[in-house]
CSV table of C-alpha atoms in Angstrom, one decimal:
chain,number,residue,atom,x,y,z
A,289,MET,CA,-3.2,47.2,-17.7
A,290,ALA,CA,-5.1,48.1,-21.0
A,291,SER,CA,-4.2,51.8,-20.8
A,292,GLU,CA,-7.6,53.2,-22.2
A,293,TYR,CA,-9.3,52.0,-19.0
A,294,THR,CA,-8.9,54.0,-15.5
A,295,THR,CA,-9.2,52.5,-12.9
A,296,THR,CA,-13.0,51.6,-12.1
A,297,GLU,CA,-13.7,50.9,-15.7
A,298,TYR,CA,-10.3,48.5,-16.0
A,299,ILE,CA,-11.7,46.7,-12.6
A,300,LYS,CA,-15.9,46.6,-14.0
A,301,HIS,CA,-14.0,45.2,-16.9
A,302,HIS,CA,-12.4,43.0,-15.1
A,303,LEU,CA,-15.4,40.9,-12.9
A,304,THR,CA,-18.1,41.4,-15.5
A,305,ASN,CA,-18.9,38.2,-17.0
A,306,ALA,CA,-19.6,37.8,-21.0
A,307,ARG,CA,-23.1,37.0,-21.5
A,308,MET,CA,-25.5,35.4,-24.0
A,309,CYS,CA,-28.9,36.1,-24.4
A,310,SER,CA,-31.5,35.7,-27.2
A,311,THR,CA,-33.8,38.9,-28.0
A,312,ASP,CA,-36.6,39.2,-30.1
A,313,GLU,CA,-33.5,40.0,-32.4
A,314,GLY,CA,-32.3,36.6,-31.9
A,315,ILE,CA,-29.3,36.0,-30.1
A,316,VAL,CA,-27.4,39.2,-28.8
A,317,PHE,CA,-24.4,39.2,-26.1
A,318,ASN,CA,-23.4,41.5,-22.5
A,319,LYS,CA,-24.9,45.2,-23.0
A,320,ALA,CA,-27.4,44.0,-25.2
A,321,CYS,CA,-28.2,41.9,-22.5
A,322,GLU,CA,-28.7,44.7,-19.7
A,323,ASP,CA,-32.5,43.9,-19.6
A,324,ALA,CA,-33.4,40.2,-20.2
A,325,GLY,CA,-33.7,39.3,-16.9
A,326,PHE,CA,-33.4,36.0,-15.3
A,327,TRP,CA,-32.7,34.4,-19.0
A,328,VAL,CA,-28.9,35.4,-19.5
A,329,TRP,CA,-26.0,33.3,-20.1
A,330,HIS,CA,-22.7,33.6,-18.6
A,331,VAL,CA,-20.7,32.2,-21.4
A,332,ASP,CA,-17.3,32.9,-20.1
A,333,THR,CA,-18.4,30.7,-16.7
A,334,LEU,CA,-20.1,27.9,-18.5
A,335,GLY,CA,-16.9,28.0,-21.6
A,336,TRP,CA,-14.4,27.1,-18.3
A,337,SER,CA,-16.1,25.5,-16.2
A,338,ILE,CA,-17.8,22.9,-19.0
A,339,GLY,CA,-14.4,23.0,-20.2
A,340,LEU,CA,-12.1,22.6,-16.9
A,341,GLY,CA,-14.9,19.3,-16.3
A,342,LEU,CA,-14.3,17.9,-19.3
A,343,LEU,CA,-10.4,18.4,-19.0
A,344,PHE,CA,-10.8,16.0,-15.4
A,345,LEU,CA,-13.3,14.1,-16.8
A,346,PHE,CA,-10.4,13.5,-19.1
A,347,ILE,CA,-7.5,12.7,-17.8
A,348,PHE,CA,-9.6,10.8,-15.0
A,349,ARG,CA,-11.0,8.5,-17.5
A,350,SER,CA,-8.2,7.9,-19.5
A,351,VAL,CA,-6.2,6.7,-16.6
A,352,ALA,CA,-9.1,4.8,-15.7
A,353,LYS,CA,-9.4,3.2,-19.0
A,354,THR,CA,-5.9,1.9,-19.2
A,355,ALA,CA,-5.7,1.7,-15.0
A,356,THR,CA,-2.6,-1.4,-14.7
A,357,THR,CA,-2.9,-3.4,-11.5
A,358,GLY,CA,0.7,-3.5,-11.7
A,359,VAL,CA,3.3,-0.5,-11.6
A,360,PRO,CA,1.6,2.4,-12.5
A,361,GLY,CA,3.0,5.6,-14.9
A,362,LYS,CA,3.7,9.3,-13.9
A,363,LEU,CA,0.1,10.5,-14.6
A,364,GLN,CA,-1.8,6.9,-13.0
A,365,ALA,CA,0.1,7.5,-9.8
A,366,PHE,CA,-0.9,11.4,-10.1
A,367,VAL,CA,-4.2,10.2,-10.6
A,368,GLU,CA,-4.0,7.6,-7.7
A,369,ILE,CA,-2.7,10.2,-5.2
A,370,ILE,CA,-5.7,12.1,-5.8
A,371,PHE,CA,-7.7,9.7,-5.8
A,372,ASP,CA,-6.3,7.8,-2.5
A,373,PHE,CA,-6.5,11.1,-0.9
A,374,VAL,CA,-10.9,11.9,-1.5
A,375,ASP,CA,-11.1,8.1,-0.6
A,376,SER,CA,-9.6,8.7,2.6
A,377,ASN,CA,-11.6,11.7,3.4
A,378,VAL,CA,-14.8,10.2,2.4
A,379,LYS,CA,-14.0,7.0,4.2
A,380,SER,CA,-13.0,8.4,7.6
A,381,THR,CA,-15.9,11.2,7.5
A,382,PHE,CA,-18.9,9.2,5.7
A,383,HIS,CA,-19.8,5.6,7.2
A,384,GLY,CA,-22.6,4.3,5.1
A,385,LYS,CA,-22.3,2.7,2.1
A,386,SER,CA,-22.7,4.8,-0.9
A,387,GLU,CA,-21.6,4.6,-4.5
A,388,LEU,CA,-22.4,8.3,-4.8
A,389,ILE,CA,-20.5,9.6,-2.1
A,390,ALA,CA,-17.0,9.2,-3.4
A,391,PRO,CA,-17.6,9.8,-7.1
A,392,LEU,CA,-18.9,13.1,-5.8
A,393,ALA,CA,-16.4,14.3,-3.9
A,394,LEU,CA,-13.5,13.5,-6.5
A,395,THR,CA,-15.9,16.0,-8.8
A,396,ILE,CA,-16.1,18.7,-6.5
A,397,PHE,CA,-12.5,18.2,-5.3
A,398,VAL,CA,-10.7,18.1,-8.5
A,399,TRP,CA,-13.2,19.9,-10.6
A,400,VAL,CA,-13.5,23.1,-8.2
A,401,LEU,CA,-10.0,23.5,-7.7
A,402,LEU,CA,-8.9,23.2,-11.4
A,403,MET,CA,-11.7,26.5,-11.6
A,404,ASN,CA,-10.0,27.6,-8.5
A,405,LEU,CA,-6.2,27.7,-10.4
A,406,MET,CA,-7.4,30.2,-13.0
A,407,ASP,CA,-7.0,32.7,-10.4
A,408,LEU,CA,-3.3,32.1,-11.1
A,409,VAL,CA,-3.6,33.0,-14.5
A,410,PRO,CA,-2.1,36.2,-15.1
A,411,VAL,CA,-5.6,38.4,-15.1
A,412,ASP,CA,-4.9,40.9,-18.8
A,413,ILE,CA,-4.0,37.2,-20.3
A,414,LEU,CA,-7.3,36.3,-21.2
A,415,PRO,CA,-9.4,39.4,-21.5
A,416,MET,CA,-6.8,40.2,-23.8
A,417,ILE,CA,-7.2,37.6,-26.4
A,418,ALA,CA,-11.0,37.6,-26.0
A,419,GLY,CA,-10.7,41.3,-26.3
A,420,MET,CA,-8.4,40.5,-29.9
A,421,VAL,CA,-10.8,37.7,-30.8
A,422,GLY,CA,-13.7,39.8,-30.3
A,423,GLU,CA,-12.1,42.6,-31.9
A,424,TYR,CA,-10.5,41.0,-35.3
A,425,GLY,CA,-13.0,38.2,-35.5
A,426,PHE,CA,-16.1,39.4,-34.9
A,427,GLY,CA,-15.3,43.0,-35.8
A,428,MET,CA,-16.9,44.2,-31.7
A,429,ASP,CA,-15.7,46.6,-28.9
A,430,PRO,CA,-13.3,45.5,-27.2
A,431,HIS,CA,-14.2,47.0,-24.7
A,432,ASP,CA,-17.5,45.2,-25.2
A,433,VAL,CA,-16.0,41.9,-24.8
A,434,TYR,CA,-15.7,40.5,-21.6
A,435,MET,CA,-13.7,37.6,-20.1
A,436,LYS,CA,-14.0,36.3,-16.2
A,437,ALA,CA,-11.9,33.4,-16.3
A,438,VAL,CA,-12.5,32.2,-13.2
A,439,PRO,CA,-15.4,30.5,-12.9
A,440,THR,CA,-15.8,30.0,-9.0
A,441,THR,CA,-15.8,33.6,-9.3
A,442,ASP,CA,-19.5,33.5,-10.8
A,443,LEU,CA,-22.5,32.9,-8.0
A,444,ASN,CA,-24.2,31.1,-10.7
A,445,LEU,CA,-21.1,28.2,-10.1
A,446,THR,CA,-20.8,28.3,-6.9
A,447,PHE,CA,-25.0,28.8,-6.1
A,448,ALA,CA,-25.4,25.2,-8.4
A,449,LEU,CA,-23.1,23.6,-6.8
A,450,ALA,CA,-24.2,24.0,-3.4
A,451,LEU,CA,-27.7,23.3,-4.9
A,452,GLY,CA,-27.1,19.9,-6.5
A,453,VAL,CA,-25.2,19.3,-3.0
A,454,PHE,CA,-28.9,20.7,-1.2
A,455,ILE,CA,-30.6,18.6,-3.3
A,456,LEU,CA,-28.3,15.3,-2.5
A,457,ILE,CA,-28.9,16.6,1.3
A,458,LEU,CA,-33.0,16.8,0.8
A,459,PHE,CA,-32.6,13.2,-1.4
A,460,TYR,CA,-30.2,11.3,1.3
A,461,SER,CA,-32.1,12.9,4.3
A,462,ILE,CA,-35.4,11.3,2.7
A,463,LYS,CA,-34.2,8.1,1.8
A,464,MET,CA,-32.5,7.1,4.6
A,465,LYS,CA,-34.6,8.4,7.5
A,466,GLY,CA,-38.4,8.6,5.5
A,467,PHE,CA,-40.1,11.2,5.4
A,468,GLY,CA,-41.4,11.3,8.2
A,469,GLY,CA,-38.3,10.8,10.1
A,470,PHE,CA,-36.7,13.6,8.1
A,471,THR,CA,-40.3,15.9,8.9
A,472,LYS,CA,-39.4,14.8,13.0
A,473,GLU,CA,-35.8,15.8,12.5
A,474,LEU,CA,-36.7,19.3,11.3
A,475,THR,CA,-39.7,20.0,14.1
A,476,MET,CA,-38.7,18.0,17.5
A,477,GLN,CA,-35.1,19.1,17.7
A,478,PRO,CA,-33.9,21.0,19.8
A,479,PHE,CA,-36.9,21.2,21.7
A,480,ASN,CA,-38.6,17.8,22.1
A,481,HIS,CA,-42.2,18.8,22.8
A,482,PRO,CA,-45.0,19.4,21.0
A,483,ALA,CA,-45.2,23.1,21.9
A,484,PHE,CA,-41.7,23.7,20.1
A,485,ILE,CA,-42.6,22.7,16.9
A,486,PRO,CA,-43.1,25.8,15.0
A,487,VAL,CA,-39.5,27.3,17.1
A,488,ASN,CA,-37.5,23.4,16.1
A,489,PHE,CA,-39.0,24.1,12.7
A,490,ILE,CA,-37.5,27.6,12.5
A,491,LEU,CA,-34.0,26.9,13.9
A,492,GLU,CA,-33.8,23.4,12.1
A,493,SER,CA,-35.0,25.5,8.3
A,494,VAL,CA,-32.2,27.9,8.9
A,495,THR,CA,-29.8,25.3,9.9
A,496,LEU,CA,-30.8,23.3,7.4
A,497,LEU,CA,-30.5,26.1,4.7
A,498,ALA,CA,-27.3,27.3,5.9
A,499,ARG,CA,-25.8,24.5,4.5
A,500,PRO,CA,-25.5,25.2,0.7
A,501,LEU,CA,-26.1,29.5,1.2
A,502,SER,CA,-22.6,29.2,3.2
A,503,LEU,CA,-21.2,26.4,1.0
A,504,ALA,CA,-21.7,28.5,-2.4
A,505,LEU,CA,-20.7,32.2,-0.1
A,506,ARG,CA,-17.4,31.1,1.0
A,507,LEU,CA,-16.0,29.7,-2.2
A,508,PHE,CA,-17.7,32.7,-4.1
A,509,GLY,CA,-16.5,35.2,-1.3
A,510,ASN,CA,-13.4,33.8,-1.0
A,511,LEU,CA,-12.6,33.4,-5.1
A,512,TYR,CA,-13.7,37.2,-5.5
A,513,ALA,CA,-11.9,38.8,-2.8
A,514,SER,CA,-8.8,36.9,-4.0
A,515,GLU,CA,-9.3,38.0,-8.0
A,516,LEU,CA,-10.3,41.1,-7.2
A,517,ILE,CA,-7.0,41.6,-4.7
A,518,PHE,CA,-5.0,40.3,-7.8
A,519,ILE,CA,-7.2,42.7,-10.2
A,520,LEU,CA,-6.2,45.8,-7.8
A,521,ILE,CA,-2.2,44.3,-8.0
A,522,ALA,CA,-2.4,44.5,-11.7
A,523,THR,CA,-3.4,48.4,-11.3
A,524,ILE,CA,0.1,49.5,-9.6
A,525,GLY,CA,2.4,49.7,-12.2
A,526,LEU,CA,5.9,47.6,-11.8
A,527,ALA,CA,5.4,47.5,-8.0
A,528,GLN,CA,2.6,44.5,-9.0
A,529,LEU,CA,5.8,42.3,-9.6
A,530,PRO,CA,7.0,41.3,-6.0
A,531,LEU,CA,2.8,42.2,-4.5
A,532,HIS,CA,2.0,39.6,-7.3
A,533,PHE,CA,4.0,37.1,-6.4
A,534,ILE,CA,3.6,36.6,-3.1
A,535,TRP,CA,-0.1,36.4,-3.5
A,536,ALA,CA,0.4,33.7,-6.1
A,537,ALA,CA,2.3,31.8,-3.7
A,538,PHE,CA,-0.1,32.5,-0.6
A,539,HIS,CA,-2.7,31.2,-3.1
A,540,ILE,CA,-1.3,28.1,-4.5
A,541,LEU,CA,-2.1,27.7,-0.3
A,542,VAL,CA,-5.8,28.7,-0.2
A,543,LEU,CA,-7.0,27.5,-3.6
A,544,PRO,CA,-6.2,23.5,-3.2
A,545,LEU,CA,-7.8,24.5,0.0
A,546,GLN,CA,-11.0,26.1,-0.8
A,547,ALA,CA,-11.6,22.9,-2.9
A,548,PHE,CA,-10.7,20.8,0.0
A,549,VAL,CA,-12.8,22.7,2.3
A,550,PHE,CA,-16.1,22.6,-0.2
A,551,MET,CA,-15.6,18.5,-1.0
A,552,MET,CA,-15.0,18.7,2.8
A,553,LEU,CA,-18.0,19.9,4.1
A,554,THR,CA,-20.3,18.3,1.3
A,555,ILE,CA,-18.6,14.7,2.8
A,556,VAL,CA,-19.6,16.0,6.6
A,557,TYR,CA,-23.8,17.5,5.3
A,558,LEU,CA,-24.3,14.1,3.7
A,559,SER,CA,-22.9,12.3,6.0
A,560,LEU,CA,-25.1,14.3,8.7
A,561,ALA,CA,-28.0,13.8,6.5
A,562,CYS,CA,-27.4,9.8,5.9
A,563,GLU,CA,-26.9,9.8,9.7
A,564,LYS,CA,-29.9,8.4,12.3
A,565,HIS,CA,-30.7,9.9,15.2
B,267,MET,CA,-23.6,39.3,-10.5
B,268,SER,CA,-26.7,38.6,-10.9
B,269,ILE,CA,-28.5,35.3,-10.1
B,270,ASN,CA,-29.4,34.2,-13.8
B,271,ALA,CA,-30.2,31.1,-16.2
B,272,THR,CA,-26.6,29.8,-16.3
B,273,LEU,CA,-26.9,28.1,-12.3
B,274,ILE,CA,-29.1,26.3,-14.7
B,275,GLY,CA,-26.5,25.1,-17.4
B,276,GLN,CA,-24.1,24.9,-14.3
B,277,LEU,CA,-26.3,22.3,-12.5
B,278,ILE,CA,-26.7,20.7,-15.2
B,279,ALA,CA,-23.2,20.4,-15.7
B,280,PHE,CA,-22.8,19.6,-12.3
B,281,ALA,CA,-25.0,16.8,-12.5
B,282,VAL,CA,-23.6,15.4,-15.6
B,283,PHE,CA,-20.5,15.7,-14.6
B,284,VAL,CA,-21.2,13.4,-11.0
B,285,TYR,CA,-23.0,11.0,-13.2
B,286,PHE,CA,-20.0,10.0,-15.6
B,287,CYS,CA,-17.2,10.4,-12.5
B,288,MET,CA,-19.6,8.1,-10.9
B,289,LYS,CA,-19.9,5.6,-13.8
B,290,MET,CA,-17.0,5.5,-15.4
B,291,VAL,CA,-14.8,7.1,-13.6
B,292,TRP,CA,-14.6,5.7,-9.9
B,293,PRO,CA,-15.4,2.0,-10.6
B,294,PRO,CA,-12.3,1.0,-12.7
B,295,LEU,CA,-9.5,3.0,-10.2
B,296,MET,CA,-10.8,2.1,-7.3
B,297,ALA,CA,-11.3,-1.6,-9.2
B,298,ALA,CA,-7.2,-1.2,-10.1
B,299,ILE,CA,-6.2,0.2,-6.9
B,300,GLU,CA,-7.8,-3.1,-5.3
B,301,ASP,CA,-6.4,-5.2,-7.2
B,302,ARG,CA,-3.1,-3.8,-7.0
B,303,GLN,CA,-3.3,-3.8,-2.9
B,304,LYS,CA,-4.0,-6.8,-3.1
B,305,THR,CA,-1.2,-8.0,-4.7
B,306,ILE,CA,0.9,-6.0,-3.3
B,307,ALA,CA,-0.5,-7.6,0.3
B,308,ASP,CA,0.1,-11.3,-1.4
B,309,GLY,CA,3.7,-10.0,-2.4
B,310,LEU,CA,4.2,-9.2,1.4
B,311,ALA,CA,2.6,-12.3,3.1
B,312,ALA,CA,4.8,-14.4,0.1
B,313,GLY,CA,8.4,-12.8,1.3
B,314,GLU,CA,7.4,-12.9,5.0
B,315,ARG,CA,6.3,-16.4,4.7
B,316,ALA,CA,9.4,-17.3,2.9
B,317,GLU,CA,11.7,-15.2,5.2
B,318,LYS,CA,10.2,-17.7,7.5
B,319,ASP,CA,10.8,-20.6,5.5
B,320,LEU,CA,13.9,-19.4,4.9
B,321,GLU,CA,14.4,-19.2,8.9
B,322,LEU,CA,13.2,-22.6,9.8
B,323,ALA,CA,15.8,-24.6,6.9
B,324,GLN,CA,18.8,-22.7,9.3
B,325,ALA,CA,17.5,-23.6,12.3
B,326,LYS,CA,16.7,-27.2,10.5
B,327,VAL,CA,20.3,-27.0,9.0
B,328,SER,CA,22.6,-25.8,12.1
B,329,GLU,CA,20.8,-28.5,13.8
B,330,GLN,CA,21.8,-30.9,11.8
B,331,LEU,CA,25.4,-29.6,11.5
B,332,LYS,CA,25.3,-29.9,15.1
B,333,ASP,CA,24.1,-33.5,15.1
B,334,ALA,CA,26.6,-34.4,12.9
B,335,LYS,CA,28.8,-32.8,14.8
B,336,THR,CA,28.2,-35.5,17.5
B,337,GLN,CA,27.5,-37.9,16.0
B,338,ALA,CA,31.1,-37.8,14.5
B,339,ALA,CA,32.9,-37.0,17.3
B,340,GLU,CA,31.2,-39.9,19.0
B,341,ILE,CA,32.5,-42.0,15.5
B,342,ILE,CA,35.4,-41.3,16.3
B,343,GLU,CA,35.5,-41.7,19.8
B,344,GLN,CA,34.4,-45.4,19.3
B,345,ALA,CA,37.1,-45.4,16.8
B,346,LYS,CA,39.6,-44.9,18.7
B,347,LYS,CA,38.5,-46.8,21.5
B,348,ARG,CA,37.8,-49.6,19.1
B,349,ALA,CA,41.1,-49.7,18.1
B,350,ASN,CA,42.9,-49.3,21.7
B,351,GLN,CA,41.0,-52.5,22.7
B,352,LEU,CA,41.8,-54.1,18.8
B,353,VAL,CA,45.6,-53.4,20.0
B,354,ASP,CA,44.7,-54.8,23.5
B,355,GLU,CA,43.6,-57.2,22.4
B,356,GLU,CA,46.7,-58.2,20.2
B,357,THR,CA,48.9,-57.7,22.5
B,358,GLN,CA,47.5,-59.2,25.1
B,359,ARG,CA,47.0,-62.4,21.7
B,360,GLY,CA,50.8,-62.1,20.9
B,361,HIS,CA,51.6,-62.4,25.0
B,362,SER,CA,49.8,-65.7,25.4
B,363,GLU,CA,51.0,-67.1,22.1
B,364,ARG,CA,54.1,-66.6,23.3
B,365,GLU,CA,53.7,-68.0,26.4
B,366,LYS,CA,52.1,-70.7,24.9
B,367,ILE,CA,54.6,-71.7,22.1
B,368,ILE,CA,57.5,-71.3,25.3
B,369,ALA,CA,55.5,-73.7,27.1
B,370,GLN,CA,55.2,-75.5,24.1
B,371,GLY,CA,58.9,-75.5,23.5
B,372,HIS,CA,60.0,-76.0,27.3
B,373,ALA,CA,57.7,-79.2,27.2
B,374,GLU,CA,59.2,-80.9,23.9
B,375,ILE,CA,62.4,-80.0,25.4
B,376,GLU,CA,61.2,-81.9,28.6
B,377,ALA,CA,59.6,-85.1,26.6
B,378,GLU,CA,62.0,-85.0,24.3
B,379,LYS,CA,65.2,-84.9,27.1
B,380,ASN,CA,62.9,-88.0,28.6
B,381,ARG,CA,62.3,-89.8,25.8
B,382,VAL,CA,66.1,-89.5,25.4
B,383,LYS,CA,67.1,-90.3,28.6
B,384,GLU,CA,64.4,-93.5,28.7
B,385,GLU,CA,66.5,-94.8,25.7
B,386,LEU,CA,69.7,-94.0,27.2
B,387,ARG,CA,68.5,-96.1,29.5
B,388,LYS,CA,67.9,-98.1,27.6
B,389,GLN,CA,71.0,-98.7,25.6
B,390,VAL,CA,72.8,-98.3,28.8
B,391,ALA,CA,70.3,-101.5,30.0
B,392,SER,CA,71.1,-103.9,26.9
B,393,LEU,CA,75.1,-102.9,27.1
B,394,ALA,CA,75.5,-103.9,30.0
B,395,ILE,CA,73.0,-107.2,29.3
B,396,VAL,CA,75.5,-107.5,26.5
B,397,GLY,CA,78.0,-107.0,28.8
B,398,ALA,CA,77.2,-109.4,31.2
B,399,GLN,CA,76.0,-111.5,28.4
B,400,GLN,CA,79.7,-111.6,27.0
B,401,ILE,CA,80.8,-112.0,30.5
B,402,LEU,CA,78.6,-114.4,31.7
B,403,GLN,CA,78.5,-116.3,29.0
B,404,ARG,CA,81.3,-118.8,29.4
B,405,GLU,CA,79.6,-119.2,32.9
B,406,ILE,CA,76.3,-118.7,33.2
B,407,ASP,CA,73.3,-119.8,31.2
B,408,ALA,CA,71.7,-116.6,29.7
B,409,GLN,CA,68.1,-117.1,30.1
B,410,ALA,CA,68.6,-118.5,33.9
B,411,GLN,CA,69.6,-114.8,35.1
B,412,ASN,CA,66.8,-112.7,32.5
B,413,ASP,CA,64.7,-112.0,34.8
B,414,ILE,CA,66.9,-110.5,37.0
B,415,VAL,CA,68.1,-108.2,34.6
B,416,GLU,CA,64.9,-106.8,33.9
B,417,LYS,CA,64.1,-106.4,37.6
B,418,LEU,CA,67.2,-104.1,37.0
B,419,VAL,CA,66.3,-102.7,34.3
B,420,GLU,CA,62.7,-101.9,35.5
B,421,GLU,CA,64.6,-100.0,39.1
B,422,LEU,CA,66.4,-97.5,36.7
């Protein structure tokens, strides 16, 4: 940890996003954006997530372009393992025919996994580099340069993913059941009687809305907590070395698991949306 | 920690990534994998077929070998039989030839004996006649006694 911080300041600094907004004075950053309201952009979240997404697409696209049907190279074999893993999960859960679900699941899995893996990067490195670049490159106060490098610890990102999935749930529900069928599903279950329509509607709406909400909050909560503990471990001096190792090793399991859970639940929700009762 | 415009940016990025993945990544990978699966399945089927063919061929070969063996045994048996038969026949023929030759020899000997006997008899008779003629020439006409001599010869 940088010595000029108190522990509270240190933790707070590490958990703050780099912000950007446009005000009357033009584009400003961080503390100047405190009063900007909704129109604030988390440039670190956006930068890392889009960069990692592009990395995923670049690797997979380059493999897809040169994919041989014969003996695959090592990179192609690796990509195909992931591909096959996602494909078999989609096929075992989603029984309809859709060109979208499988690529969606693949994108979610690999993208979220890459973003989660940023959690394993030692917590000080990226903020330190960013601080130095800010200080020596742009003459900023390094305390006012923020870099939260794990995009999945940003609620905006997890909610964006969940919202995307939620839009697809609505789209598939209406597409497969018709608008009437979808309305009926919301109002005639679980008690199939006209008198229960309001009760049913409340119950079913909660069910429906709980899906994206739980998706977003689960991913955010897990990653935020683990990042927080990484930061806490980083504050305890030399004893952090074995602790950090244990926590990081544990996250080799947790990070892919969270990505997998997000992907799997997406598939399950979409297959539920496509099912006719 | 608040929800802000980042959400919109991420939503757009998410949509673009999924769209790109759907159009540019998934189909070629799927095609490559399915193609390879087909190739492998074909190869396995071909291998299986070849194995079955080999098994069939081996069965055929062993059957033919067995046939050939029995045939060879049969031919050898026949040849042995034929050889025995030939030897028997030849022996038989030799025996009968010998018998025939011996019989012929006997017959020839017999004939010669008879002929010599006849000759001898004739000569004895003519000698007797000549003797008698010479004896009788002095006493009796040879012509008158000729029939008696002939009668004698016949009786010999």
